[in-house]
Amino acid sequence: MTSTVPALGTRTAEGSALQAVLLDMDGTLVDTEGFWWDVEVEVFRTLGHVLDESWRHVVVGGPMTRSAGFLIEATGADITLAELSVLLNDGFESRIGHSLPLMPGASRLLAELAAHEIPTALVSASHRRIIDRVLGSIGSHFFTLTVAGDEVERTKPFPDPYLLAAAGLGAEPGRCAVVEDTATGVAAAEAAGCHVVAVPSVAPIAPATRRTVVGSLEEVDLPFLHGLMAQTR
């Protein structure tokens, strides 16, 4: 976990329950979910295996230990989890180059949160080496802190990453808005007690209590987030 500025949980609009905004990375802020699948397909092709397209919904949004472990078991590939993790991370880094496409509305939302001094964290199941590369495209200055999947004992779908981020920002989980694109990330945020804005990327996500589903980040702004939190007070 990295921190760039002191966290001030009180720096929110007067009267609002919103204390902080926690955002996923892949598929939420950057359009990279397809990149990961392409790399997985390429790596397993070199190992002599063809991945079934239906498996994409199984591995999306999860920690590498889960997704890589599933693919090894499903294919019977002769490779260890540690070896495969290195190949996948290397392949992803090679593919992303020096810049990545941001999801529609991502830049505007991050700039708005920064302009209003809303404590903001990036919470990803990706490893630190990947997050640090991707931050070059997103802008590390937008985040008070970042949490990587290999920095917590239990990553998504467990609540630990979001609980850690909320604590690091000095915020109550129940007064944090989380933006996620997968069922795995939504499960983690909800288990932490946060209010979730789901922006589905690969697989659909149904609305639920304390969960609002939107079609794009272009629908999400600060008044929208304040309104969501007010509904749950």
XYZ file of C-alpha atoms in Angstrom:
233
model
C 0.000 0.000 0.000
C 1.295 3.442 -0.873
C 0.218 6.803 0.491
C 0.884 10.164 -1.115
C -0.940 12.732 1.053
C -2.481 12.717 4.510
C -5.988 11.259 4.603
C -8.660 13.640 5.851
C -11.947 11.818 6.224
C -13.763 15.076 6.994
C -12.976 16.728 3.658
C -16.403 16.051 2.176
C -19.361 18.181 1.238
C -21.121 19.526 4.300
C -24.027 17.320 5.352
C -23.079 14.404 3.115
C -22.474 10.893 4.418
C -19.786 10.338 1.786
C -16.315 10.130 3.334
C -14.271 8.463 0.575
C -14.414 6.872 -2.867
C -12.653 3.571 -3.553
C -12.168 2.479 -7.147
C -11.195 -0.768 -8.833
C -8.682 -0.567 -11.684
C -8.971 -3.165 -14.487
C -12.232 -2.813 -16.380
C -13.367 0.050 -14.139
C -10.881 2.848 -14.811
C -8.820 1.288 -17.601
C -10.048 -0.883 -20.458
C -7.775 -3.844 -19.693
C -10.006 -6.843 -18.925
C -9.687 -7.923 -22.563
C -5.904 -7.547 -22.361
C -5.707 -10.007 -19.478
C -7.795 -12.585 -21.328
C -5.716 -12.206 -24.490
C -2.530 -12.761 -22.485
C -4.009 -15.828 -20.792
C -5.000 -17.250 -24.178
C -1.524 -16.616 -25.608
C 0.334 -18.087 -22.630
C -1.741 -21.250 -22.595
C -1.386 -21.603 -26.359
C 2.389 -21.748 -25.889
C 1.779 -24.463 -23.286
C -0.256 -26.456 -25.806
C -3.747 -25.642 -24.535
C -6.758 -23.787 -25.926
C -8.852 -21.810 -23.453
C -12.630 -22.077 -23.614
C -14.248 -18.657 -24.103
C -16.776 -19.484 -21.361
C -13.934 -19.519 -18.823
C -13.472 -15.798 -19.312
C -16.413 -15.064 -17.022
C -14.889 -17.325 -14.371
C -11.493 -15.624 -14.221
C -12.509 -11.986 -14.741
C -12.013 -9.671 -11.803
C -10.419 -12.199 -9.504
C -6.982 -12.410 -7.938
C -4.302 -14.078 -10.025
C -4.053 -16.969 -7.573
C -7.680 -17.813 -8.290
C -7.786 -17.165 -12.040
C -4.434 -18.799 -12.800
C -5.212 -21.685 -10.493
C -8.524 -22.278 -12.225
C -6.933 -22.268 -15.676
C -4.218 -24.713 -14.616
C -6.826 -27.089 -13.220
C -9.168 -26.682 -16.192
C -6.473 -27.333 -18.793
C -4.212 -29.714 -16.900
C -1.224 -27.590 -17.956
C 2.139 -28.717 -16.594
C 3.074 -25.463 -14.844
C 3.090 -24.197 -11.282
C 0.999 -21.293 -10.070
C 4.139 -19.243 -9.362
C 5.542 -19.891 -12.851
C 2.250 -19.032 -14.528
C 1.856 -15.821 -12.511
C 5.227 -14.599 -13.776
C 4.312 -15.373 -17.385
C 0.952 -13.625 -17.112
C 2.348 -10.489 -15.467
C 5.212 -10.343 -17.989
C 2.782 -10.770 -20.864
C 0.464 -8.061 -19.570
C 3.286 -5.578 -19.056
C 4.516 -6.210 -22.599
C 1.037 -5.689 -24.006
C 0.140 -2.432 -22.255
C 3.179 -0.515 -23.479
C 3.351 3.075 -22.295
C -0.320 4.054 -22.222
C -3.719 2.466 -21.756
C -7.217 3.433 -22.855
C -9.264 4.810 -19.974
C -12.904 3.847 -19.591
C -15.403 6.522 -20.691
C -15.920 9.026 -17.905
C -12.918 7.890 -15.832
C -10.734 10.969 -16.311
C -13.608 13.354 -15.648
C -14.691 11.511 -12.476
C -11.174 11.376 -11.036
C -10.618 15.062 -11.773
C -13.917 15.953 -10.108
C -13.088 13.967 -6.963
C -9.665 15.610 -6.794
C -11.082 19.097 -7.313
C -13.444 18.601 -4.352
C -10.716 16.965 -2.225
C -12.611 13.698 -1.805
C -10.229 11.072 -0.340
C -9.815 8.476 -3.066
C -8.131 5.071 -3.199
C -7.318 2.614 -5.969
C -8.109 -0.947 -4.833
C -7.069 -3.693 -7.262
C -6.545 -7.449 -7.279
C -3.625 -6.876 -9.660
C -0.087 -7.105 -8.318
C 1.882 -4.012 -7.279
C 4.177 -4.209 -10.317
C 1.129 -3.967 -12.592
C -0.592 -1.202 -10.635
C 2.521 0.959 -10.701
C 2.733 0.593 -14.493
C -0.940 1.346 -15.050
C -0.857 4.374 -12.758
C 1.238 6.066 -15.410
C -1.839 6.099 -17.633
C -4.413 6.892 -14.950
C -2.443 9.422 -12.895
C -1.078 8.501 -9.478
C -1.817 12.022 -8.192
C -5.531 11.233 -8.143
C -5.158 8.714 -5.300
C -4.412 9.202 -1.630
C -3.389 5.555 -1.475
C -3.398 2.385 -3.564
C -3.892 -1.229 -2.488
C -2.555 -4.137 -4.576
C -3.732 -7.736 -4.555
C -0.349 -9.076 -3.486
C -0.222 -6.728 -0.487
C -3.096 -8.305 1.447
C -3.332 -11.830 2.813
C -6.824 -12.188 1.368
C -7.735 -10.179 -1.710
C -11.074 -9.901 -3.536
C -13.702 -11.380 -3.102
C -12.766 -11.029 0.574
C -13.417 -7.603 2.133
C -9.827 -7.099 3.328
C -8.615 -4.762 0.523
C -11.553 -2.405 0.950
C -11.361 -2.460 4.738
C -7.649 -1.617 4.469
C -8.317 1.240 2.056
C -11.096 2.710 4.185
C -8.914 2.554 7.294
C -6.034 4.169 5.426
C -8.285 7.063 4.447
C -9.704 7.403 7.954
C -13.176 6.571 6.664
C -15.968 4.302 7.854
C -16.619 1.516 5.302
C -20.326 2.260 5.445
C -19.617 5.823 4.330
C -17.435 4.806 1.388
C -18.639 4.506 -2.196
C -16.935 1.732 -4.166
C -16.869 1.605 -7.970
C -16.428 -1.911 -9.403
C -16.960 -3.751 -12.686
C -17.094 -7.445 -11.693
C -19.089 -9.662 -9.356
C -15.887 -10.560 -7.506
C -15.100 -6.935 -6.717
C -18.711 -6.173 -5.835
C -18.708 -9.088 -3.372
C -15.563 -7.744 -1.707
C -16.935 -4.223 -1.368
C -20.292 -5.367 -0.052
C -18.647 -7.710 2.443
C -16.719 -4.673 3.710
C -19.998 -2.824 4.221
C -19.519 -0.242 1.474
C -22.100 1.138 -0.932
C -21.315 -0.134 -4.435
C -21.658 1.411 -7.863
C -21.338 -1.444 -10.359
C -20.273 -0.687 -13.938
C -20.317 -4.183 -15.521
C -17.525 -4.826 -18.022
C -17.588 -8.506 -19.074
C -20.495 -10.121 -17.225
C -23.804 -8.547 -16.117
C -24.381 -7.535 -12.499
C -27.856 -7.226 -11.010
C -28.937 -4.319 -8.791
C -29.347 -5.042 -5.069
C -29.575 -3.337 -1.708
C -26.702 -0.851 -1.347
C -25.724 -1.636 -4.952
C -26.496 0.603 -7.920
C -25.781 -0.573 -11.464
C -24.934 1.933 -14.206
C -23.938 1.525 -17.825
C -20.863 3.740 -17.745
C -18.777 5.987 -15.521
C -20.219 8.829 -17.559
C -23.318 8.422 -15.375
C -21.305 8.830 -12.169
C -20.366 12.207 -10.692
C -20.038 13.665 -7.207
C -23.715 14.680 -6.821
C -24.646 11.131 -7.920
C -22.391 9.613 -5.239
C -23.641 11.990 -2.547
C -27.204 11.053 -3.512
C -26.495 7.331 -3.207
C -25.060 7.745 0.245
C -27.972 9.932 1.359
C -30.413 7.182 0.351
C -28.807 4.756 2.811
C -28.592 7.081 5.820
